Coordinates of C-alpha atoms in Angstrom, one line a residue:
X751 CA 0.6 0.4 -0.4
X752 CA 1.1 3.3 -1.3
X753 CA 0.7 5.3 1.9
X754 CA 2.5 2.8 4.3
X755 CA 5.9 2.4 1.3
X756 CA 8.7 2.7 3.8
X757 CA 7.0 2.3 7.3
X758 CA 6.6 0.0 9.1
X759 CA 4.8 -0.4 13.1
X760 CA 7.9 -0.9 15.7
X761 CA 5.2 0.0 18.9
X762 CA 2.3 0.8 19.6
X763 CA 1.3 4.1 21.3
X764 CA 0.6 3.2 24.8
X765 CA 4.2 0.8 25.1
X766 CA 6.0 3.3 25.2
X767 CA 8.7 4.6 28.2
X768 CA 11.8 5.8 29.1
X769 CA 14.0 3.2 28.2
X770 CA 12.9 3.9 24.7
X771 CA 14.6 7.5 25.3
X772 CA 17.1 7.2 21.8
X773 CA 15.3 4.9 20.4
X774 CA 13.8 5.5 16.3
X775 CA 9.5 4.3 16.2
X776 CA 7.1 4.5 14.4
X777 CA 3.2 4.2 15.5
X778 CA 0.1 4.6 14.3
X779 CA -2.6 5.6 15.1
X780 CA -5.0 8.3 15.8
X781 CA -5.6 11.6 16.6
X782 CA -6.8 12.1 20.2
X783 CA -6.3 16.4 20.6
X784 CA -4.0 18.7 19.2
X785 CA -2.2 21.3 21.1
X786 CA -1.2 24.4 17.7
X787 CA 1.2 26.5 20.6
X788 CA 2.4 28.1 17.3
X789 CA 5.4 27.3 17.5
X790 CA 5.1 23.9 19.5
X791 CA 2.8 21.6 17.7
X792 CA 1.9 18.8 20.6
X793 CA -0.5 16.3 18.6
X794 CA -1.9 13.0 21.0
X795 CA -1.2 9.4 18.8
X796 CA -4.1 6.5 20.1
X797 CA -3.9 3.8 19.7
X798 CA -5.7 0.4 22.0
X799 CA -2.2 0.6 24.6
X800 CA -2.5 4.0 25.4
X801 CA -1.5 7.7 24.1
X802 CA 1.8 9.0 23.4
X803 CA 2.5 12.6 22.8
X804 CA 4.0 13.4 19.2
X805 CA 6.1 16.6 19.1
X806 CA 6.9 19.3 16.7
X807 CA 9.2 22.4 17.5
X808 CA 11.6 24.3 15.5
X809 CA 13.8 21.8 15.1
X810 CA 10.8 20.0 12.8
X811 CA 11.1 19.8 8.7
X812 CA 8.7 22.6 7.6
X813 CA 6.8 20.6 5.1
X814 CA 5.5 17.5 8.3
X815 CA 5.5 21.0 10.5
X816 CA 2.8 22.4 8.3
X817 CA 1.7 19.4 7.8
X818 CA 0.5 18.7 11.4
X819 CA 0.5 21.9 11.3
X820 CA -3.6 20.8 9.5
X821 CA -4.4 17.8 11.8
X822 CA -7.2 17.8 13.1
X823 CA -9.4 14.7 15.8
X824 CA -9.9 11.3 14.6
X825 CA -7.4 11.5 11.3
X826 CA -5.0 8.5 11.4
X827 CA -1.6 9.2 11.4
X828 CA 1.3 7.1 10.5
X829 CA 4.5 9.4 12.6
X830 CA 7.9 8.2 12.5
X831 CA 10.3 10.3 15.3
X832 CA 12.8 9.6 17.5
X833 CA 12.0 8.8 21.6
X834 CA 13.0 12.2 23.7
X835 CA 11.7 12.7 27.9
X836 CA 9.1 15.5 28.0
X837 CA 10.4 19.3 29.3
X838 CA 6.6 19.1 30.5
X839 CA 5.9 15.6 32.1
X840 CA 2.1 14.0 32.3
X841 CA 1.7 11.8 35.5
X842 CA -1.4 10.5 34.8
X843 CA -0.4 9.0 31.0
X844 CA 2.1 5.9 31.4
X845 CA 3.5 7.0 28.8
X846 CA 3.9 11.1 30.1
X847 CA 7.1 11.0 30.8
X848 CA 8.3 10.3 26.5
X849 CA 7.2 12.5 23.5
X850 CA 8.6 11.6 20.4
X851 CA 10.2 14.1 18.3
X852 CA 9.3 13.3 14.5
X853 CA 10.7 13.8 10.8
X854 CA 8.4 11.5 9.2
X855 CA 4.1 12.2 9.3
X856 CA 1.8 11.3 6.8
X857 CA -1.9 10.8 7.4
X858 CA -3.5 8.1 6.7
X859 CA -7.0 8.8 6.4
X860 CA -8.9 11.9 7.0
X861 CA -11.9 12.3 9.7
X862 CA -14.7 14.4 10.0
X863 CA -15.7 15.2 12.9
X864 CA -17.3 12.9 14.9
X865 CA -20.8 12.8 16.5
X866 CA -19.6 13.3 19.5
X867 CA -16.8 13.2 21.4
X868 CA -13.6 9.9 22.2
X869 CA -13.4 10.2 25.6
X870 CA -14.1 7.9 28.2
X871 CA -17.6 7.4 30.1
X872 CA -18.9 9.5 27.2
X873 CA -22.1 10.9 29.1
X874 CA -22.7 11.3 24.8
X875 CA -27.4 9.5 25.1
X876 CA -26.4 5.4 23.9
X877 CA -28.7 6.2 21.1
X878 CA -26.7 8.3 19.1
X879 CA -23.2 6.0 20.1
X880 CA -25.1 2.7 19.2
X881 CA -25.2 4.2 16.3
X882 CA -21.7 4.7 15.6
X883 CA -20.8 2.5 17.7
X884 CA -17.3 1.9 15.2
X885 CA -16.9 5.5 16.7
X886 CA -18.3 4.5 20.2
X887 CA -15.1 1.4 20.8
X888 CA -12.4 3.4 19.9
X889 CA -13.2 4.7 23.8
X890 CA -10.2 3.9 26.0
X891 CA -12.6 2.2 28.7
X892 CA -15.1 0.5 26.3
X893 CA -11.5 -1.1 24.0
X894 CA -10.3 -1.8 27.5
X895 CA -12.8 -3.9 28.3
X896 CA -13.7 -5.4 24.9
X897 CA -9.7 -6.0 25.2
X898 CA -10.1 -8.0 28.2
X899 CA -12.9 -10.4 27.0
X900 CA -10.4 -11.0 24.9
X901 CA -7.7 -11.8 27.7
X902 CA -10.7 -14.0 29.8
X903 CA -11.1 -15.8 26.2
X904 CA -7.7 -16.9 26.2
X905 CA -7.4 -18.1 29.9
X906 CA -10.5 -19.5 29.9
X907 CA -9.4 -22.3 27.0
X908 CA -6.6 -22.3 28.0
X909 CA -8.0 -23.2 31.8
X910 CA -9.4 -25.8 29.7
X911 CA -7.6 -27.9 27.3
X912 CA -4.9 -27.6 30.6
X913 CA -8.1 -29.9 32.2
X914 CA -8.5 -32.1 29.3
X915 CA -11.1 -31.0 28.0
X916 CA -11.9 -30.9 23.8
X917 CA -13.3 -28.0 22.0
X918 CA -16.1 -28.7 19.8
X919 CA -18.0 -26.5 17.3
X920 CA -21.6 -26.9 17.7
X921 CA -24.8 -26.3 15.0
X922 CA -25.7 -23.1 14.9
X923 CA -29.3 -23.9 12.9
X924 CA -30.4 -26.7 14.6
X925 CA -33.8 -28.6 15.5
X926 CA -36.2 -26.3 17.1
X927 CA -36.4 -28.1 20.8
X928 CA -37.8 -26.7 23.9
X929 CA -35.3 -25.1 26.5
X930 CA -38.0 -21.9 28.3
X931 CA -37.3 -19.7 26.1
X932 CA -39.3 -18.7 22.5
X933 CA -36.7 -19.1 19.5
X934 CA -34.5 -17.6 17.1
X935 CA -37.0 -19.8 13.7
X936 CA -34.9 -19.5 10.6
X937 CA -36.8 -21.1 7.7
X938 CA -35.6 -23.4 4.6
X939 CA -35.3 -22.5 1.1
X940 CA -34.3 -26.2 -0.2
X941 CA -37.7 -27.2 2.8
X942 CA -40.5 -25.0 2.4
X943 CA -42.6 -25.2 5.2
X944 CA -39.8 -26.2 7.9
X945 CA -38.1 -24.6 9.4
X946 CA -34.5 -24.5 11.7
X947 CA -33.4 -23.4 14.9
X948 CA -30.6 -20.5 16.7
X949 CA -29.7 -22.8 19.2
X950 CA -30.9 -21.0 22.8
X951 CA -27.7 -23.2 24.0
X952 CA -25.9 -26.2 22.5
X953 CA -27.3 -29.2 24.9
X954 CA -28.3 -32.1 23.6
X955 CA -25.4 -31.7 20.9
X956 CA -23.0 -31.2 24.0
X957 CA -24.2 -35.1 25.0
X958 CA -24.4 -36.8 21.8
X959 CA -20.7 -35.5 22.3
X960 CA -20.4 -37.8 25.2
X961 CA -22.0 -40.6 24.2
X962 CA -19.7 -40.3 21.1
X963 CA -17.1 -40.6 24.2
X964 CA -15.1 -37.2 23.5
X965 CA -15.6 -37.8 27.2
X966 CA -14.6 -33.5 28.5
X967 CA -16.3 -31.4 26.0
X968 CA -15.8 -27.1 25.8
X969 CA -16.9 -24.3 23.7
X970 CA -17.3 -20.3 23.4
X971 CA -20.5 -20.4 22.1
X972 CA -23.3 -18.8 20.8
X973 CA -27.2 -18.8 22.0
X974 CA -29.8 -16.9 20.8
X975 CA -32.7 -16.9 22.7
X976 CA -36.3 -14.7 21.6
X977 CA -37.0 -12.9 24.8
X978 CA -37.1 -9.5 26.2
X979 CA -34.5 -7.4 27.4
X980 CA -31.9 -5.8 30.0
X981 CA -28.9 -5.3 31.7
X982 CA -27.8 -8.2 32.1
X983 CA -29.4 -9.9 28.8
X984 CA -29.4 -10.8 25.5
X985 CA -30.7 -11.8 22.5
X986 CA -27.2 -13.6 21.3
X987 CA -24.7 -13.9 23.9
X988 CA -21.1 -16.0 24.3
X989 CA -21.4 -18.7 27.5
X990 CA -18.5 -21.1 28.3
X991 CA -20.1 -24.0 27.6
X992 CA -19.0 -27.6 29.2
X993 CA -20.1 -31.3 29.0
X994 CA -18.0 -34.0 31.8
X995 CA -19.0 -37.5 31.1
X996 CA -17.4 -40.0 34.8
X997 CA -18.9 -37.1 36.6
X998 CA -21.1 -36.1 39.4
X999 CA -21.8 -33.0 41.3
X1000 CA -18.8 -33.3 42.9
X1001 CA -16.3 -33.1 39.5
X1002 CA -17.9 -30.9 37.9
X1003 CA -18.0 -28.3 40.6
X1004 CA -14.6 -28.5 41.4
X1005 CA -13.7 -28.4 37.9
X1006 CA -16.0 -24.7 37.6
X1007 CA -14.2 -24.2 41.3
X1008 CA -10.9 -24.0 39.9
X1009 CA -12.1 -21.6 36.5
X1010 CA -13.4 -18.8 38.2
X1011 CA -10.0 -19.4 40.3
X1012 CA -8.0 -18.8 37.2
X1013 CA -9.9 -16.6 35.3
X1014 CA -10.7 -13.9 38.3
X1015 CA -6.3 -14.0 39.0
X1016 CA -4.9 -13.6 35.2
X1017 CA -8.0 -11.3 34.3
X1018 CA -8.2 -8.7 37.1
X1019 CA -5.9 -10.1 39.9
X1020 CA -8.6 -10.9 42.6
X1021 CA -8.2 -14.5 44.3
X1022 CA -11.0 -16.1 45.2
X1023 CA -11.0 -17.9 47.9
X1024 CA -11.6 -22.3 47.8
X1025 CA -14.2 -24.5 47.9
X1026 CA -16.8 -21.5 47.4
X1027 CA -19.4 -21.3 49.3
X1028 CA -23.1 -23.1 48.7
X1029 CA -25.7 -23.2 50.6
X1030 CA -29.5 -25.2 49.6
X1031 CA -32.3 -24.3 47.3
X1032 CA -34.5 -24.2 50.2
X1033 CA -31.8 -22.6 53.0
X1034 CA -31.0 -20.1 50.1
X1035 CA -34.9 -19.5 49.6
X1036 CA -35.6 -19.2 53.3
X1037 CA -33.3 -16.3 54.2
X1038 CA -32.5 -14.5 51.4
X1039 CA -36.3 -14.8 49.7
X1040 CA -33.9 -16.1 46.5
X1041 CA -32.1 -19.0 44.5
X1042 CA -29.6 -15.9 43.6
X1043 CA -28.9 -14.1 46.5
X1044 CA -26.4 -11.4 47.5
X1045 CA -25.0 -12.4 50.3
X1046 CA -22.1 -9.2 50.7
X1047 CA -25.2 -7.9 52.7
X1048 CA -27.4 -9.2 55.6
X1049 CA -31.0 -8.0 56.2
X1050 CA -31.8 -11.9 56.1
X1051 CA -35.1 -13.4 56.2
X1052 CA -37.0 -13.7 60.1
X1053 CA -39.6 -16.0 60.3
X1054 CA -43.1 -14.3 62.6
X1055 CA -45.6 -16.7 61.6
X1056 CA -45.4 -18.0 65.6
X1057 CA -45.0 -14.9 67.1
X1058 CA -48.0 -13.7 65.2
X1059 CA -50.3 -16.6 65.0
X1060 CA -53.4 -16.1 66.2
X1061 CA -52.6 -12.5 67.3
X1062 CA -56.2 -10.9 65.6
X1063 CA -55.0 -9.1 62.6
X1064 CA -56.1 -10.4 59.7
X1065 CA -53.8 -10.3 57.1
X1066 CA -51.8 -12.5 59.4
X1067 CA -53.7 -14.6 60.3
X1068 CA -55.7 -15.4 57.1
X1069 CA -52.0 -15.6 55.2
X1070 CA -51.2 -18.7 58.3
X1071 CA -54.8 -20.3 58.1
X1072 CA -54.0 -20.5 54.3
X1073 CA -51.0 -22.0 55.0
X1074 CA -48.7 -19.2 54.5
X1075 CA -46.3 -17.3 56.1
X1076 CA -45.6 -14.1 57.5
X1077 CA -41.8 -13.3 57.0
X1078 CA -39.4 -10.0 56.7
X1079 CA -36.3 -8.6 57.7
X1080 CA -34.7 -6.1 60.0
X1081 CA -33.0 -3.4 58.7
X1082 CA -31.6 -1.4 61.5
X1083 CA -30.6 1.5 61.4
X1084 CA -32.2 2.8 58.9
X1085 CA -35.0 4.9 60.4
X1086 CA -33.1 7.7 59.1
X1087 CA -33.6 6.5 55.5
X1088 CA -37.0 4.4 55.3
X1089 CA -39.2 7.0 55.8
X1090 CA -43.4 7.1 55.9
X1091 CA -42.5 8.6 52.8
X1092 CA -40.2 5.7 50.9
X1093 CA -42.0 2.7 52.4
X1094 CA -44.6 3.9 50.5
X1095 CA -42.5 3.8 48.0
X1096 CA -41.7 0.2 48.7
X1097 CA -44.9 -1.1 49.6
X1098 CA -45.9 -0.2 45.8
X1099 CA -42.6 -2.2 44.5
X1100 CA -44.1 -4.6 46.7
X1101 CA -47.8 -4.8 45.3
X1102 CA -46.0 -4.7 41.5
X1103 CA -44.6 -7.6 42.2
X1104 CA -47.7 -10.1 43.3
X1105 CA -48.0 -9.1 47.4
X1106 CA -50.8 -7.7 48.8
X1107 CA -48.9 -4.8 50.8
X1108 CA -46.6 -4.7 53.0
X1109 CA -46.5 -4.6 57.2
X1110 CA -43.9 -2.7 59.3
X1111 CA -42.6 -1.6 62.1
X1112 CA -40.1 2.4 63.2
X1113 CA -38.5 2.8 66.4
X1114 CA -37.4 5.5 66.2
X1115 CA -36.8 8.3 69.7
X1116 CA -40.6 9.0 69.6
X1117 CA -41.3 5.0 69.7
X1118 CA -42.6 2.3 67.9
X1119 CA -45.0 3.3 65.0
X1120 CA -46.0 0.3 63.2
X1121 CA -48.6 -0.1 60.2
X1122 CA -50.3 -2.8 62.2
X1123 CA -50.2 -1.7 65.8
X1124 CA -53.8 -0.7 67.2
X1125 CA -54.8 -4.3 65.7
X1126 CA -52.2 -6.6 67.7
X1127 CA -51.6 -6.8 71.3
X1128 CA -48.3 -5.3 72.7
X1129 CA -47.6 -9.0 74.3
X1130 CA -47.1 -9.6 69.8
X1131 CA -45.3 -6.6 68.8
X1132 CA -43.0 -7.0 71.8
X1133 CA -42.3 -10.5 70.3
X1134 CA -42.1 -9.5 66.9
X1135 CA -39.4 -7.2 68.4
X1136 CA -37.8 -9.3 70.0
X1137 CA -37.6 -12.4 67.1
X1138 CA -36.2 -9.0 65.2
X1139 CA -33.5 -8.2 67.7
X1140 CA -34.9 -4.5 66.9
X1141 CA -32.4 -2.3 68.3
X1142 CA -33.7 2.0 68.3
X1143 CA -33.4 3.5 65.1
X1144 CA -34.7 0.1 63.5
X1145 CA -37.0 -0.9 60.6
X1146 CA -38.4 -3.5 60.3
X1147 CA -40.4 -5.0 56.6
X1148 CA -43.1 -8.0 57.0
X1149 CA -45.1 -9.5 53.8
X1150 CA -47.8 -12.2 54.6
X1151 CA -48.7 -14.3 51.6
X1152 CA -48.1 -17.7 50.8
X1153 CA -44.8 -18.6 50.8
X1154 CA -43.9 -18.8 47.3
X1155 CA -44.5 -15.7 47.0
X1156 CA -44.0 -14.2 50.0
X1157 CA -40.6 -15.6 50.1
X1158 CA -40.5 -13.9 46.3
X1159 CA -41.2 -10.7 47.0
X1160 CA -39.1 -10.1 50.4
X1161 CA -35.9 -10.6 47.9
X1162 CA -36.7 -8.5 46.0
X1163 CA -36.9 -5.9 48.7
X1164 CA -34.1 -6.8 50.6
X1165 CA -32.2 -6.2 47.6
X1166 CA -33.8 -3.1 46.7
X1167 CA -33.5 -1.8 50.3
X1168 CA -30.0 -3.0 50.8
X1169 CA -29.2 0.2 47.5
X1170 CA -31.6 2.3 48.8
X1171 CA -29.9 2.6 52.9
X1172 CA -26.1 1.8 50.5
X1173 CA -24.7 -1.0 52.3
X1174 CA -23.7 -3.0 49.9
X1175 CA -19.8 -3.2 49.9
X1176 CA -17.2 -3.9 47.0
X1177 CA -16.3 -6.8 46.8
X1178 CA -17.4 -10.6 45.1
X1179 CA -18.6 -12.9 47.2
X1180 CA -19.3 -16.1 44.7
X1181 CA -22.4 -18.9 45.7
X1182 CA -23.0 -22.6 44.4
X1183 CA -26.7 -23.3 45.5
X1184 CA -27.8 -27.4 45.4
X1185 CA -30.4 -29.6 45.3
X1186 CA -32.8 -27.4 43.6
X1187 CA -36.6 -29.4 43.3
X1188 CA -36.8 -31.6 39.9
X1189 CA -41.1 -30.0 39.4
X1190 CA -43.0 -26.7 40.4
X1191 CA -46.1 -25.9 40.7
X1192 CA -47.6 -23.8 37.8
X1193 CA -50.5 -22.3 39.1
X1194 CA -51.5 -21.9 35.9
X1195 CA -52.4 -25.6 34.3
X1196 CA -51.7 -26.5 37.8
X1197 CA -49.8 -29.9 37.0
X1198 CA -46.5 -30.1 38.2
X1199 CA -43.8 -28.8 35.3
X1200 CA -39.9 -29.4 35.1
X1201 CA -37.6 -26.5 36.8
X1202 CA -34.8 -27.2 34.7
X1203 CA -34.4 -28.6 31.5
X1204 CA -36.7 -33.0 31.3
X1205 CA -32.4 -34.9 31.4
X1206 CA -32.0 -32.9 34.3
X1207 CA -31.2 -36.5 37.3
X1208 CA -33.2 -36.7 40.0
X1209 CA -30.8 -37.4 43.4
X1210 CA -31.2 -41.0 44.0
X1211 CA -32.8 -40.8 47.5
X1212 CA -35.4 -39.0 45.5
X1213 CA -36.7 -41.6 43.7
X1214 CA -38.8 -43.1 45.7
X1215 CA -41.1 -40.0 45.4
X1216 CA -41.6 -39.0 41.6
X1217 CA -45.1 -40.8 41.5
X1218 CA -46.2 -40.2 45.1
X1219 CA -45.6 -36.4 46.5
X1220 CA -43.4 -34.6 43.3
X1221 CA -43.0 -31.7 45.9
X1222 CA -40.3 -34.0 47.6
X1223 CA -38.0 -34.7 44.6
X1224 CA -34.5 -33.4 44.5
X1225 CA -32.7 -32.6 41.9
X1226 CA -28.6 -32.6 41.4
X1227 CA -29.1 -29.6 40.2
X1228 CA -26.8 -26.9 40.1
X1229 CA -26.0 -22.5 40.0
X1230 CA -23.5 -20.2 40.6
X1231 CA -24.3 -17.0 41.8
X1232 CA -22.0 -14.1 41.7
X1233 CA -23.5 -10.6 44.2
X1234 CA -27.1 -11.1 43.2
X1235 CA -26.6 -13.1 40.0
X1236 CA -27.0 -16.3 38.0
X1237 CA -23.8 -17.3 36.3
X1238 CA -23.8 -20.0 35.3
X1239 CA -26.3 -23.4 35.1
X1240 CA -25.7 -27.1 35.3
X1241 CA -27.2 -30.2 36.5
X1242 CA -26.2 -34.2 36.0
X1243 CA -28.4 -35.6 33.0
X1244 CA -30.3 -39.1 32.4
X1245 CA -29.0 -41.4 30.8
X1246 CA -30.9 -44.1 32.3
X1247 CA -33.4 -45.0 29.4
X1248 CA -36.2 -46.5 31.6
X1249 CA -36.0 -43.2 34.6
X1250 CA -35.6 -41.1 31.3
X1251 CA -39.2 -42.8 30.2
X1252 CA -40.9 -42.2 34.0
X1253 CA -39.3 -39.1 33.7
X1254 CA -41.5 -37.5 30.6
X1255 CA -44.9 -39.3 31.4
X1256 CA -45.3 -37.3 34.7
X1257 CA -44.2 -34.9 32.8
X1258 CA -46.9 -35.8 30.7
X1259 CA -45.2 -36.6 27.3
X1260 CA -46.4 -39.4 25.4
X1261 CA -44.2 -41.4 24.3
X1262 CA -44.8 -40.2 20.4
X1263 CA -44.1 -36.7 22.4
X1264 CA -40.5 -37.1 23.3
X1265 CA -40.0 -39.0 20.4
X1266 CA -41.1 -36.8 17.8
X1267 CA -39.3 -34.1 20.4
X1268 CA -35.9 -35.6 21.0
X1269 CA -35.5 -39.1 19.6
X1270 CA -32.6 -39.1 17.7
X1271 CA -31.6 -38.2 22.0
X1272 CA -33.3 -40.8 22.7
X1273 CA -32.1 -42.9 20.0
X1274 CA -28.4 -42.4 20.5
X1275 CA -28.5 -43.0 24.6
X1276 CA -29.6 -46.8 23.2
X1277 CA -26.1 -47.6 22.0
X1278 CA -24.2 -46.8 25.3
X1279 CA -23.8 -43.4 27.2
X1280 CA -21.6 -43.1 29.6
X1281 CA -23.5 -40.8 32.6
X1282 CA -22.2 -37.7 32.1
X1283 CA -23.2 -33.7 34.1
X1284 CA -22.3 -30.2 33.1
X1285 CA -23.1 -26.5 33.5
X1286 CA -23.0 -23.0 30.4
X1287 CA -21.4 -20.1 32.5
X1288 CA -23.3 -16.7 30.8
X1289 CA -20.0 -15.2 29.7
X1290 CA -20.9 -11.7 28.8
X1291 CA -22.3 -11.6 32.7
X1292 CA -18.5 -13.0 33.6
X1293 CA -17.4 -10.1 32.3
X1294 CA -20.1 -7.8 33.6
X1295 CA -19.7 -8.4 37.5
X1296 CA -15.2 -9.0 36.4
X1297 CA -15.4 -4.8 34.9
X1298 CA -19.0 -3.8 37.4
X1299 CA -19.7 -3.1 34.1
X1300 CA -23.8 -1.8 34.4
X1301 CA -24.7 -3.1 31.0
X1302 CA -23.6 -6.0 29.5
X1303 CA -23.3 -3.6 26.3
X1304 CA -20.5 -2.1 27.8
X1305 CA -19.3 -5.7 27.3
X1306 CA -20.5 -6.7 23.8
X1307 CA -18.5 -5.7 20.7
X1308 CA -22.0 -4.7 18.9
X1309 CA -24.9 -5.3 21.6
X1310 CA -28.6 -5.1 20.8
X1311 CA -30.6 -2.1 22.3
X1312 CA -33.2 -3.0 24.8
X1313 CA -35.8 -3.2 21.8
X1314 CA -33.7 -5.7 19.8
X1315 CA -33.0 -4.0 18.2
X1316 CA -28.4 -2.8 16.1
X1317 CA -29.4 0.9 15.5
X1318 CA -25.6 0.9 13.0
X1319 CA -27.1 -1.5 10.7
X1320 CA -31.1 -1.0 10.6
X1321 CA -32.1 -4.0 12.0
X1322 CA -34.2 -6.4 11.9
X1323 CA -35.0 -4.7 8.1
X1324 CA -37.7 -6.7 5.7
X1325 CA -36.2 -8.6 3.1
X1326 CA -37.1 -7.7 -0.5
X1327 CA -40.3 -9.7 -1.8
X1328 CA -37.9 -11.9 -4.4
X1329 CA -35.9 -13.5 -0.7
X1330 CA -39.5 -14.3 0.8
X1331 CA -40.9 -16.1 -2.5
X1332 CA -38.3 -18.0 -2.3
X1333 CA -39.0 -19.0 0.7
X1334 CA -42.4 -20.2 0.5
X1335 CA -43.3 -16.9 2.9
X1336 CA -45.5 -14.5 3.5
X1337 CA -46.0 -11.3 5.8
X1338 CA -49.6 -10.8 7.4
X1339 CA -48.9 -7.7 9.4
X1340 CA -52.8 -7.8 12.0

């Protein structure tokens, strides 16, 4: 290329240091800013490694100086010269002790004025930045995130390769199978009326890889789910997908723990103590009201049911009489923050997620005030305060409802209250959740359904309850949680055809339906399936937590917005009528 003829980069901009003084270097990059002081010109040149100062003065060739004077922000330059000590050092820059005295300058590309300034922590609206994502990605903070993502991917592969895993790529165009979310469907041109699906996960293929004898499988897999978006969810995402043969729960947990310790140490220099803490699903729900609790703060749930049983307050009594619970938590020293107005806001939040209301007690200098105090005796109130270990300045929040609703609401209120009180410390708290229920009761259908996918194995000691008491059946399933975010979910799989048939039957699937949906996997299991299990770790979510980012869009190069669009390429978009005709499709927007 003529523009680069005779020039070859010797260093990246961010690499130049004092040990380079006196050396001739060639750097390429984008102009961050220009300071023209008349007889002196300074250009900050930026590439993905950082910024270095280019210097032009009296000793500079006039043609080179004049060329430097014509340069503007975001021009692409090649600069050759000798590294010298800066007269005015910048301690905020790694390269701030040196500069390059340029003797050859080439303008490789000019730039129009960008629609926003290329700076860290830009306050430009996200819509504009996403429209010009290629410019947004020039920002140093985003570049660091993407570079760290690349490093984390390498550490991931290194760790699993060292532990005997084989990387196997699974198909992107697959058969649609029920996995809990809506599939993205791809129509077939050759087989009109038939559709591929984009994988929600490589679940069945990785199990088939175990049948194929590969023993340990790993993939940084692309997965797709057509569901509503939020800060930690994208329609397409990457997961660290793994499967292992001849293992049980402990083996999978140990290999994943080793990976977590390795990736956090090598990527962000954080020591993660092992083994990671564990809670059963039941313990987590009873203590925190969530199967993905944030354990960085207290606010653990308290059972007030015995203390208020028959107390005369209709809300409490009716909940207990109908088999529900009365539980809450004590927000210590929170009265100054949780004013009546703030409690009203929390009450509206509780109602919005299913509660009938929110009972409360405030202990202040003026005494004890409560939303239900006039309905209960002094003895009952004192018993509640005793159970909560309440002191002056505390606020007690209570929900009375059926158990599933009360726990879920309190789990949400617990997190919201912690944010209001600003009591969440800046650290990484990992947690395993184990022994999930195998079934969950679906009130709409009045039936028990699988909490995980139907290939999850029940715990051995629970098999006797499969037909007699589904509420007692627990699964060999496990989740990895970090700071209240579910990072990973996995299980030991069913490989016994007889047990699999029982599970399908209990889930209401006939033999014909099971064969139609999962026939190829069931057929494979007839030819010697080793015991196996695994999990999928959300790579994007892991990075989001690792970097303490507010959104997945901060760790994904080309993300979608909350409405599923990508403004940069203006997709999704309509397609040509001829394309639809080839596929045998017609659009009906009615």
